Amino acid sequence: MIRPEFFERKDLTAAQKCFLEFLRAFAFTLDSAAAAFDNDLPAAALQSARRADVIDELAESAAANAVVKRGPETKQFFKALVLARRAAAVLRTLCTAGASQFEGLEESRVFLGSLCRCAADRLDWSHKRQLLGSRYQGAAEDDLEITFSELPASMAAERRVERAQALIDFHDALIAARGMFDVVREIDSFSSELFPVEDEKYWRKG
């Protein structure tokens, strides 16, 4: 888990700085998407989709301005850029698909919001989270997979055009949500690579 003080360090490599800037923007956009879905606000979800552009802009700025040393750091830097781009694309797709009408699918947007909260909880770097653990109790990735597995039968049985389209749109949103969790796993793995626990300068107390 990323510690809050990492964001204030002055000895970050270009890859670490790029990654943390992207991570901050990703978490903020994820939170805004969750709020939009929680409150059933399609227009706000589309606004969150546009906010994902900020992540792309950060990647572009990092690529244009960073001075990267040769060796492993170069690979890490470009890995951070690729991850940022993928995360932006996933969030953009999720927010756009999540802004669909979902005719007859009550609570579908709230479900997407809960999934976003679940992903955001996994990225919570606060001291409170580290001390007390997770307090999140909503929908999780397992619920996503269960819902996803049930959709094909519902889609095949549906005869109303509007309802069938809503199911298709919700299916697309769930695919994007699945991609969001994939990105969160990549973030977790890459953070361990950038800030290895065996490196005492990052993890020693005091």
mmCIF file of N, CA and C in Angstrom, residues 77-202:
data_model
loop_
_atom_site.group_PDB
_atom_site.id
_atom_site.type_symbol
_atom_site.label_atom_id
_atom_site.label_comp_id
_atom_site.label_asym_id
_atom_site.label_seq_id
_atom_site.Cartn_x
_atom_site.Cartn_y
_atom_site.Cartn_z
ATOM 1 N N PHE A 77 9.608 3.741 -16.039
ATOM 2 C CA PHE A 77 8.978 4.993 -16.437
ATOM 3 C C PHE A 77 7.946 4.756 -17.538
ATOM 4 N N PHE A 78 8.325 4.024 -18.567
ATOM 5 C CA PHE A 78 7.395 3.777 -19.664
ATOM 6 C C PHE A 78 6.272 2.833 -19.246
ATOM 7 N N LYS A 79 6.548 1.975 -18.292
ATOM 8 C CA LYS A 79 5.492 1.118 -17.743
ATOM 9 C C LYS A 79 4.450 1.973 -17.029
ATOM 10 N N ALA A 80 4.914 2.994 -16.315
ATOM 11 C CA ALA A 80 3.995 3.913 -15.637
ATOM 12 C C ALA A 80 3.142 4.665 -16.647
ATOM 13 N N LEU A 81 3.742 5.090 -17.751
ATOM 14 C CA LEU A 81 2.991 5.796 -18.793
ATOM 15 C C LEU A 81 1.916 4.906 -19.405
ATOM 16 N N VAL A 82 2.282 3.670 -19.706
ATOM 17 C CA VAL A 82 1.327 2.733 -20.313
ATOM 18 C C VAL A 82 0.173 2.453 -19.350
ATOM 19 N N LEU A 83 0.492 2.273 -18.079
ATOM 20 C CA LEU A 83 -0.527 2.005 -17.078
ATOM 21 C C LEU A 83 -1.476 3.196 -16.933
ATOM 22 N N ALA A 84 -0.923 4.393 -16.949
ATOM 23 C CA ALA A 84 -1.752 5.597 -16.858
ATOM 24 C C ALA A 84 -2.714 5.684 -18.033
ATOM 25 N N ARG A 85 -2.211 5.431 -19.233
ATOM 26 C CA ARG A 85 -3.054 5.462 -20.426
ATOM 27 C C ARG A 85 -4.172 4.425 -20.338
ATOM 28 N N ARG A 86 -3.827 3.226 -19.895
ATOM 29 C CA ARG A 86 -4.827 2.168 -19.795
ATOM 30 C C ARG A 86 -5.887 2.536 -18.769
ATOM 31 N N ALA A 87 -5.463 3.087 -17.641
ATOM 32 C CA ALA A 87 -6.399 3.469 -16.587
ATOM 33 C C ALA A 87 -7.345 4.559 -17.073
ATOM 34 N N ALA A 88 -6.824 5.535 -17.791
ATOM 35 C CA ALA A 88 -7.658 6.612 -18.323
ATOM 36 C C ALA A 88 -8.697 6.058 -19.284
ATOM 37 N N ALA A 89 -8.282 5.148 -20.142
ATOM 38 C CA ALA A 89 -9.197 4.559 -21.116
ATOM 39 C C ALA A 89 -10.309 3.764 -20.425
ATOM 40 N N VAL A 90 -9.948 2.997 -19.401
ATOM 41 C CA VAL A 90 -10.931 2.201 -18.677
ATOM 42 C C VAL A 90 -11.943 3.091 -17.976
ATOM 43 N N LEU A 91 -11.465 4.121 -17.297
ATOM 44 C CA LEU A 91 -12.381 5.028 -16.597
ATOM 45 C C LEU A 91 -13.296 5.757 -17.574
ATOM 46 N N ARG A 92 -12.744 6.177 -18.694
ATOM 47 C CA ARG A 92 -13.531 6.878 -19.704
ATOM 48 C C ARG A 92 -14.650 5.982 -20.230
ATOM 49 N N THR A 93 -14.298 4.732 -20.504
ATOM 50 C CA THR A 93 -15.291 3.782 -21.006
ATOM 51 C C THR A 93 -16.347 3.481 -19.955
ATOM 52 N N LEU A 94 -15.911 3.274 -18.712
ATOM 53 C CA LEU A 94 -16.843 2.972 -17.630
ATOM 54 C C LEU A 94 -17.834 4.111 -17.411
ATOM 55 N N CYS A 95 -17.321 5.323 -17.346
ATOM 56 C CA CYS A 95 -18.195 6.472 -17.089
ATOM 57 C C CYS A 95 -19.139 6.738 -18.255
ATOM 58 N N THR A 96 -18.666 6.531 -19.468
ATOM 59 C CA THR A 96 -19.524 6.734 -20.637
ATOM 60 C C THR A 96 -20.622 5.673 -20.698
ATOM 61 N N ALA A 97 -20.229 4.414 -20.519
ATOM 62 C CA ALA A 97 -21.227 3.337 -20.519
ATOM 63 C C ALA A 97 -22.170 3.471 -19.331
ATOM 64 N N GLY A 98 -21.643 3.919 -18.209
ATOM 65 C CA GLY A 98 -22.456 4.068 -17.009
ATOM 66 C C GLY A 98 -23.422 5.223 -17.059
ATOM 67 N N ALA A 99 -23.290 6.078 -18.078
ATOM 68 C CA ALA A 99 -24.220 7.199 -18.246
ATOM 69 C C ALA A 99 -25.407 6.830 -19.128
ATOM 70 N N SER A 100 -25.479 5.582 -19.574
ATOM 71 C CA SER A 100 -26.588 5.133 -20.421
ATOM 72 C C SER A 100 -27.906 5.164 -19.644
ATOM 73 N N GLN A 101 -29.003 5.032 -20.363
ATOM 74 C CA GLN A 101 -30.322 5.176 -19.723
ATOM 75 C C GLN A 101 -30.648 4.039 -18.757
ATOM 76 N N PHE A 102 -30.251 2.821 -19.071
ATOM 77 C CA PHE A 102 -30.547 1.655 -18.228
ATOM 78 C C PHE A 102 -32.050 1.545 -17.935
ATOM 79 N N GLU A 103 -32.833 1.647 -18.995
ATOM 80 C CA GLU A 103 -34.286 1.590 -18.868
ATOM 81 C C GLU A 103 -34.730 0.310 -18.150
ATOM 82 N N GLY A 104 -35.416 0.481 -17.024
ATOM 83 C CA GLY A 104 -35.950 -0.657 -16.280
ATOM 84 C C GLY A 104 -34.962 -1.362 -15.374
ATOM 85 N N LEU A 105 -33.737 -0.900 -15.345
ATOM 86 C CA LEU A 105 -32.721 -1.539 -14.493
ATOM 87 C C LEU A 105 -32.460 -0.662 -13.268
ATOM 88 N N GLU A 106 -33.397 -0.679 -12.358
ATOM 89 C CA GLU A 106 -33.254 0.124 -11.149
ATOM 90 C C GLU A 106 -32.009 -0.288 -10.360
ATOM 91 N N GLU A 107 -31.370 0.674 -9.792
ATOM 92 C CA GLU A 107 -30.185 0.465 -8.951
ATOM 93 C C GLU A 107 -28.943 0.037 -9.735
ATOM 94 N N SER A 108 -29.026 -0.011 -11.064
ATOM 95 C CA SER A 108 -27.854 -0.437 -11.839
ATOM 96 C C SER A 108 -26.711 0.562 -11.702
ATOM 97 N N ARG A 109 -27.039 1.856 -11.744
ATOM 98 C CA ARG A 109 -25.983 2.858 -11.625
ATOM 99 C C ARG A 109 -25.413 2.872 -10.209
ATOM 100 N N VAL A 110 -26.279 2.657 -9.221
ATOM 101 C CA VAL A 110 -25.811 2.597 -7.836
ATOM 102 C C VAL A 110 -24.854 1.419 -7.655
ATOM 103 N N PHE A 111 -25.152 0.317 -8.334
ATOM 104 C CA PHE A 111 -24.273 -0.856 -8.285
ATOM 105 C C PHE A 111 -22.898 -0.508 -8.850
ATOM 106 N N LEU A 112 -22.867 0.219 -9.962
ATOM 107 C CA LEU A 112 -21.585 0.642 -10.538
ATOM 108 C C LEU A 112 -20.840 1.563 -9.573
ATOM 109 N N GLY A 113 -21.587 2.432 -8.900
ATOM 110 C CA GLY A 113 -20.964 3.317 -7.921
ATOM 111 C C GLY A 113 -20.332 2.546 -6.790
ATOM 112 N N SER A 114 -21.010 1.499 -6.348
ATOM 113 C CA SER A 114 -20.480 0.674 -5.265
ATOM 114 C C SER A 114 -19.209 -0.047 -5.702
ATOM 115 N N LEU A 115 -19.178 -0.496 -6.954
ATOM 116 C CA LEU A 115 -17.964 -1.133 -7.474
ATOM 117 C C LEU A 115 -16.811 -0.141 -7.517
ATOM 118 N N CYS A 116 -17.109 1.093 -7.897
ATOM 119 C CA CYS A 116 -16.058 2.125 -7.903
ATOM 120 C C CYS A 116 -15.547 2.382 -6.494
ATOM 121 N N ARG A 117 -16.462 2.393 -5.514
ATOM 122 C CA ARG A 117 -16.052 2.575 -4.124
ATOM 123 C C ARG A 117 -15.153 1.425 -3.667
ATOM 124 N N CYS A 118 -15.474 0.214 -4.119
ATOM 125 C CA CYS A 118 -14.668 -0.952 -3.771
ATOM 126 C C CYS A 118 -13.253 -0.797 -4.317
ATOM 127 N N ALA A 119 -13.146 -0.379 -5.589
ATOM 128 C CA ALA A 119 -11.830 -0.179 -6.198
ATOM 129 C C ALA A 119 -11.073 0.934 -5.489
ATOM 130 N N ALA A 120 -11.781 2.025 -5.159
ATOM 131 C CA ALA A 120 -11.144 3.147 -4.469
ATOM 132 C C ALA A 120 -10.649 2.730 -3.089
ATOM 133 N N ASP A 121 -11.401 1.859 -2.422
ATOM 134 C CA ASP A 121 -10.992 1.376 -1.099
ATOM 135 C C ASP A 121 -9.669 0.629 -1.180
ATOM 136 N N ARG A 122 -9.466 -0.109 -2.246
ATOM 137 C CA ARG A 122 -8.216 -0.847 -2.401
ATOM 138 C C ARG A 122 -7.030 0.093 -2.639
ATOM 139 N N LEU A 123 -7.323 1.308 -3.075
ATOM 140 C CA LEU A 123 -6.262 2.277 -3.344
ATOM 141 C C LEU A 123 -6.116 3.307 -2.224
ATOM 142 N N ASP A 124 -6.839 3.113 -1.148
ATOM 143 C CA ASP A 124 -6.808 4.080 -0.043
ATOM 144 C C ASP A 124 -5.463 4.001 0.674
ATOM 145 N N TRP A 125 -4.690 5.095 0.586
ATOM 146 C CA TRP A 125 -3.354 5.107 1.181
ATOM 147 C C TRP A 125 -3.317 5.869 2.506
ATOM 148 N N SER A 126 -4.497 6.207 3.058
ATOM 149 C CA SER A 126 -4.541 7.004 4.275
ATOM 150 C C SER A 126 -3.998 6.230 5.476
ATOM 151 N N HIS A 127 -3.526 6.981 6.472
ATOM 152 C CA HIS A 127 -3.052 6.360 7.710
ATOM 153 C C HIS A 127 -4.203 5.637 8.413
ATOM 154 N N LYS A 128 -5.400 6.208 8.345
ATOM 155 C CA LYS A 128 -6.562 5.588 8.989
ATOM 156 C C LYS A 128 -6.820 4.210 8.391
ATOM 157 N N ARG A 129 -6.735 4.113 7.081
ATOM 158 C CA ARG A 129 -6.959 2.823 6.408
ATOM 159 C C ARG A 129 -5.893 1.817 6.824
ATOM 160 N N GLN A 130 -4.647 2.296 6.952
ATOM 161 C CA GLN A 130 -3.556 1.407 7.316
ATOM 162 C C GLN A 130 -3.676 0.925 8.764
ATOM 163 N N LEU A 131 -4.204 1.782 9.621
ATOM 164 C CA LEU A 131 -4.336 1.422 11.031
ATOM 165 C C LEU A 131 -5.569 0.571 11.311
ATOM 166 N N LEU A 132 -6.692 0.930 10.694
ATOM 167 C CA LEU A 132 -7.964 0.299 11.024
ATOM 168 C C LEU A 132 -8.432 -0.722 9.997
ATOM 169 N N GLY A 133 -7.793 -0.729 8.826
ATOM 170 C CA GLY A 133 -8.237 -1.645 7.790
ATOM 171 C C GLY A 133 -9.435 -1.101 7.028
ATOM 172 N N SER A 134 -9.963 -1.894 6.148
ATOM 173 C CA SER A 134 -11.070 -1.463 5.305
ATOM 174 C C SER A 134 -12.376 -1.381 6.086
ATOM 175 N N ARG A 135 -13.152 -0.332 5.814
ATOM 176 C CA ARG A 135 -14.493 -0.204 6.376
ATOM 177 C C ARG A 135 -15.555 -0.319 5.280
ATOM 178 N N TYR A 136 -15.124 -0.684 4.087
ATOM 179 C CA TYR A 136 -16.041 -0.780 2.957
ATOM 180 C C TYR A 136 -16.871 -2.059 3.055
ATOM 181 N N GLN A 137 -18.191 -1.947 2.829
ATOM 182 C CA GLN A 137 -19.073 -3.104 2.961
ATOM 183 C C GLN A 137 -20.030 -3.245 1.770
ATOM 184 N N GLY A 138 -19.771 -2.571 0.682
ATOM 185 C CA GLY A 138 -20.677 -2.623 -0.464
ATOM 186 C C GLY A 138 -20.347 -3.740 -1.435
ATOM 187 N N ALA A 139 -20.815 -3.571 -2.669
ATOM 188 C CA ALA A 139 -20.590 -4.564 -3.720
ATOM 189 C C ALA A 139 -19.099 -4.713 -3.996
ATOM 190 N N ALA A 140 -18.693 -5.939 -4.307
ATOM 191 C CA ALA A 140 -17.286 -6.231 -4.560
ATOM 192 C C ALA A 140 -17.134 -6.893 -5.920
ATOM 193 N N GLU A 141 -15.898 -7.241 -6.237
ATOM 194 C CA GLU A 141 -15.616 -7.808 -7.551
ATOM 195 C C GLU A 141 -16.356 -9.128 -7.762
ATOM 196 N N ASP A 142 -16.542 -9.917 -6.724
ATOM 197 C CA ASP A 142 -17.291 -11.171 -6.847
ATOM 198 C C ASP A 142 -18.734 -10.899 -7.269
ATOM 199 N N ASP A 143 -19.325 -9.834 -6.742
ATOM 200 C CA ASP A 143 -20.692 -9.468 -7.113
ATOM 201 C C ASP A 143 -20.758 -9.061 -8.577
ATOM 202 N N LEU A 144 -19.723 -8.384 -9.033
ATOM 203 C CA LEU A 144 -19.642 -8.020 -10.447
ATOM 204 C C LEU A 144 -19.682 -9.266 -11.312
ATOM 205 N N GLU A 145 -18.881 -10.255 -10.971
ATOM 206 C CA GLU A 145 -18.796 -11.467 -11.778
ATOM 207 C C GLU A 145 -20.103 -12.249 -11.758
ATOM 208 N N ILE A 146 -20.777 -12.279 -10.625
ATOM 209 C CA ILE A 146 -22.067 -12.963 -10.542
ATOM 210 C C ILE A 146 -23.086 -12.275 -11.442
ATOM 211 N N THR A 147 -23.140 -10.938 -11.344
ATOM 212 C CA THR A 147 -24.069 -10.171 -12.180
ATOM 213 C C THR A 147 -23.744 -10.340 -13.648
ATOM 214 N N PHE A 148 -22.461 -10.308 -13.955
ATOM 215 C CA PHE A 148 -22.012 -10.456 -15.336
ATOM 216 C C PHE A 148 -22.430 -11.812 -15.908
ATOM 217 N N SER A 149 -22.319 -12.852 -15.108
ATOM 218 C CA SER A 149 -22.662 -14.210 -15.570
ATOM 219 C C SER A 149 -24.164 -14.387 -15.776
ATOM 220 N N GLU A 150 -24.970 -13.591 -15.081
ATOM 221 C CA GLU A 150 -26.421 -13.712 -15.192
ATOM 222 C C GLU A 150 -27.004 -12.923 -16.362
ATOM 223 N N LEU A 151 -26.257 -11.961 -16.868
ATOM 224 C CA LEU A 151 -26.785 -11.076 -17.907
ATOM 225 C C LEU A 151 -27.123 -11.773 -19.231
ATOM 226 N N PRO A 152 -26.289 -12.676 -19.749
ATOM 227 C CA PRO A 152 -26.612 -13.284 -21.054
ATOM 228 C C PRO A 152 -28.000 -13.910 -21.107
ATOM 229 N N ALA A 153 -28.389 -14.616 -20.043
ATOM 230 C CA ALA A 153 -29.712 -15.233 -20.019
ATOM 231 C C ALA A 153 -30.810 -14.182 -20.025
ATOM 232 N N SER A 154 -30.598 -13.110 -19.290
ATOM 233 C CA SER A 154 -31.583 -12.030 -19.268
ATOM 234 C C SER A 154 -31.699 -11.361 -20.629
ATOM 235 N N MET A 155 -30.565 -11.176 -21.283
ATOM 236 C CA MET A 155 -30.546 -10.549 -22.598
ATOM 237 C C MET A 155 -31.253 -11.427 -23.628
ATOM 238 N N ALA A 156 -31.030 -12.735 -23.546
ATOM 239 C CA ALA A 156 -31.639 -13.655 -24.503
ATOM 240 C C ALA A 156 -33.151 -13.751 -24.330
ATOM 241 N N ALA A 157 -33.617 -13.595 -23.100
ATOM 242 C CA ALA A 157 -35.046 -13.737 -22.817
ATOM 243 C C ALA A 157 -35.834 -12.451 -23.049
ATOM 244 N N GLU A 158 -35.148 -11.330 -23.150
ATOM 245 C CA GLU A 158 -35.829 -10.042 -23.230
ATOM 246 C C GLU A 158 -36.403 -9.804 -24.627
ATOM 247 N N ARG A 159 -37.658 -9.334 -24.696
ATOM 248 C CA ARG A 159 -38.304 -9.046 -25.970
ATOM 249 C C ARG A 159 -38.556 -7.549 -26.182
ATOM 250 N N ARG A 160 -38.461 -6.778 -25.124
ATOM 251 C CA ARG A 160 -38.669 -5.338 -25.252
ATOM 252 C C ARG A 160 -37.366 -4.672 -25.692
ATOM 253 N N VAL A 161 -37.448 -3.864 -26.747
ATOM 254 C CA VAL A 161 -36.254 -3.268 -27.333
ATOM 255 C C VAL A 161 -35.510 -2.390 -26.333
ATOM 256 N N GLU A 162 -36.236 -1.521 -25.633
ATOM 257 C CA GLU A 162 -35.589 -0.592 -24.704
ATOM 258 C C GLU A 162 -34.887 -1.342 -23.575
ATOM 259 N N ARG A 163 -35.557 -2.355 -23.081
ATOM 260 C CA ARG A 163 -34.977 -3.144 -21.985
ATOM 261 C C ARG A 163 -33.756 -3.932 -22.465
ATOM 262 N N ALA A 164 -33.857 -4.502 -23.675
ATOM 263 C CA ALA A 164 -32.727 -5.248 -24.227
ATOM 264 C C ALA A 164 -31.522 -4.337 -24.406
ATOM 265 N N GLN A 165 -31.758 -3.108 -24.890
ATOM 266 C CA GLN A 165 -30.664 -2.158 -25.067
ATOM 267 C C GLN A 165 -30.058 -1.781 -23.726
ATOM 268 N N ALA A 166 -30.894 -1.637 -22.713
ATOM 269 C CA ALA A 166 -30.396 -1.318 -21.373
ATOM 270 C C ALA A 166 -29.489 -2.427 -20.855
ATOM 271 N N LEU A 167 -29.886 -3.666 -21.106
ATOM 272 C CA LEU A 167 -29.067 -4.803 -20.668
ATOM 273 C C LEU A 167 -27.731 -4.829 -21.398
ATOM 274 N N ILE A 168 -27.756 -4.501 -22.684
ATOM 275 C CA ILE A 168 -26.514 -4.449 -23.465
ATOM 276 C C ILE A 168 -25.601 -3.353 -22.925
ATOM 277 N N ASP A 169 -26.181 -2.185 -22.656
ATOM 278 C CA ASP A 169 -25.389 -1.062 -22.132
ATOM 279 C C ASP A 169 -24.818 -1.390 -20.756
ATOM 280 N N PHE A 170 -25.618 -2.053 -19.923
ATOM 281 C CA PHE A 170 -25.143 -2.429 -18.593
ATOM 282 C C PHE A 170 -24.034 -3.475 -18.703
ATOM 283 N N HIS A 171 -24.173 -4.372 -19.644
ATOM 284 C CA HIS A 171 -23.136 -5.373 -19.921
ATOM 285 C C HIS A 171 -21.819 -4.678 -20.274
ATOM 286 N N ASP A 172 -21.887 -3.654 -21.130
ATOM 287 C CA ASP A 172 -20.686 -2.899 -21.510
ATOM 288 C C ASP A 172 -20.065 -2.218 -20.296
ATOM 289 N N ALA A 173 -20.923 -1.675 -19.423
ATOM 290 C CA ALA A 173 -20.417 -1.009 -18.220
ATOM 291 C C ALA A 173 -19.721 -2.000 -17.298
ATOM 292 N N LEU A 174 -20.263 -3.207 -17.190
ATOM 293 C CA LEU A 174 -19.648 -4.219 -16.334
ATOM 294 C C LEU A 174 -18.306 -4.689 -16.894
ATOM 295 N N ILE A 175 -18.203 -4.770 -18.219
ATOM 296 C CA ILE A 175 -16.917 -5.105 -18.828
ATOM 297 C C ILE A 175 -15.875 -4.056 -18.459
ATOM 298 N N ALA A 176 -16.274 -2.779 -18.522
ATOM 299 C CA ALA A 176 -15.359 -1.698 -18.152
ATOM 300 C C ALA A 176 -15.012 -1.764 -16.669
ATOM 301 N N ALA A 177 -15.991 -2.119 -15.835
ATOM 302 C CA ALA A 177 -15.734 -2.246 -14.395
ATOM 303 C C ALA A 177 -14.748 -3.376 -14.131
ATOM 304 N N ARG A 178 -14.877 -4.448 -14.885
ATOM 305 C CA ARG A 178 -13.912 -5.549 -14.760
ATOM 306 C C ARG A 178 -12.517 -5.058 -15.120
ATOM 307 N N GLY A 179 -12.421 -4.258 -16.179
ATOM 308 C CA GLY A 179 -11.137 -3.676 -16.560
ATOM 309 C C GLY A 179 -10.584 -2.760 -15.482
ATOM 310 N N MET A 180 -11.490 -2.050 -14.787
ATOM 311 C CA MET A 180 -11.067 -1.169 -13.698
ATOM 312 C C MET A 180 -10.377 -1.968 -12.589
ATOM 313 N N PHE A 181 -10.942 -3.112 -12.239
ATOM 314 C CA PHE A 181 -10.320 -3.945 -11.211
ATOM 315 C C PHE A 181 -8.992 -4.529 -11.689
ATOM 316 N N ASP A 182 -8.903 -4.821 -12.974
ATOM 317 C CA ASP A 182 -7.624 -5.278 -13.528
ATOM 318 C C ASP A 182 -6.558 -4.195 -13.370
ATOM 319 N N VAL A 183 -6.943 -2.953 -13.633
ATOM 320 C CA VAL A 183 -6.018 -1.831 -13.489
ATOM 321 C C VAL A 183 -5.591 -1.673 -12.028
ATOM 322 N N VAL A 184 -6.532 -1.824 -11.115
ATOM 323 C CA VAL A 184 -6.210 -1.712 -9.687
ATOM 324 C C VAL A 184 -5.190 -2.776 -9.285
ATOM 325 N N ARG A 185 -5.344 -3.980 -9.818
ATOM 326 C CA ARG A 185 -4.358 -5.021 -9.525
ATOM 327 C C ARG A 185 -2.996 -4.659 -10.096
ATOM 328 N N GLU A 186 -2.973 -4.102 -11.298
ATOM 329 C CA GLU A 186 -1.705 -3.675 -11.893
ATOM 330 C C GLU A 186 -1.062 -2.573 -11.065
ATOM 331 N N ILE A 187 -1.874 -1.658 -10.578
ATOM 332 C CA ILE A 187 -1.361 -0.574 -9.739
ATOM 333 C C ILE A 187 -0.729 -1.146 -8.476
ATOM 334 N N ASP A 188 -1.407 -2.078 -7.854
ATOM 335 C CA ASP A 188 -0.896 -2.695 -6.626
ATOM 336 C C ASP A 188 0.433 -3.401 -6.887
ATOM 337 N N SER A 189 0.500 -4.153 -7.975
ATOM 338 C CA SER A 189 1.723 -4.871 -8.323
ATOM 339 C C SER A 189 2.865 -3.911 -8.649
ATOM 340 N N PHE A 190 2.544 -2.879 -9.424
ATOM 341 C CA PHE A 190 3.586 -1.935 -9.848
ATOM 342 C C PHE A 190 4.075 -1.090 -8.673
ATOM 343 N N SER A 191 3.195 -0.772 -7.747
ATOM 344 C CA SER A 191 3.619 0.003 -6.574
ATOM 345 C C SER A 191 4.636 -0.787 -5.749
ATOM 346 N N SER A 192 4.458 -2.109 -5.696
ATOM 347 C CA SER A 192 5.420 -2.946 -4.973
ATOM 348 C C SER A 192 6.767 -2.977 -5.680
ATOM 349 N N GLU A 193 6.731 -2.852 -7.003
ATOM 350 C CA GLU A 193 7.976 -2.802 -7.767
ATOM 351 C C GLU A 193 8.692 -1.466 -7.584
ATOM 352 N N LEU A 194 7.930 -0.393 -7.564
ATOM 353 C CA LEU A 194 8.528 0.940 -7.446
ATOM 354 C C LEU A 194 8.977 1.250 -6.022
ATOM 355 N N PHE A 195 8.246 0.729 -5.039
ATOM 356 C CA PHE A 195 8.555 0.985 -3.630
ATOM 357 C C PHE A 195 8.699 -0.358 -2.910
ATOM 358 N N PRO A 196 9.757 -1.102 -3.216
ATOM 359 C CA PRO A 196 9.916 -2.449 -2.645
ATOM 360 C C PRO A 196 10.047 -2.422 -1.128
ATOM 361 N N VAL A 197 9.405 -3.384 -0.503
ATOM 362 C CA VAL A 197 9.396 -3.411 0.961
ATOM 363 C C VAL A 197 10.782 -3.641 1.541
ATOM 364 N N GLU A 198 11.686 -4.232 0.748
ATOM 365 C CA GLU A 198 13.036 -4.471 1.266
ATOM 366 C C GLU A 198 13.908 -3.221 1.246
ATOM 367 N N ASP A 199 13.401 -2.146 0.621
ATOM 368 C CA ASP A 199 14.172 -0.905 0.569
ATOM 369 C C ASP A 199 13.815 -0.077 1.802
ATOM 370 N N GLU A 200 14.709 -0.040 2.773
ATOM 371 C CA GLU A 200 14.421 0.573 4.056
ATOM 372 C C GLU A 200 14.144 2.076 3.986
ATOM 373 N N LYS A 201 14.675 2.739 2.961
ATOM 374 C CA LYS A 201 14.481 4.196 2.905
ATOM 375 C C LYS A 201 13.020 4.559 2.691
ATOM 376 N N TYR A 202 12.232 3.620 2.177
ATOM 377 C CA TYR A 202 10.807 3.871 1.993
ATOM 378 C C TYR A 202 9.967 3.359 3.156
#
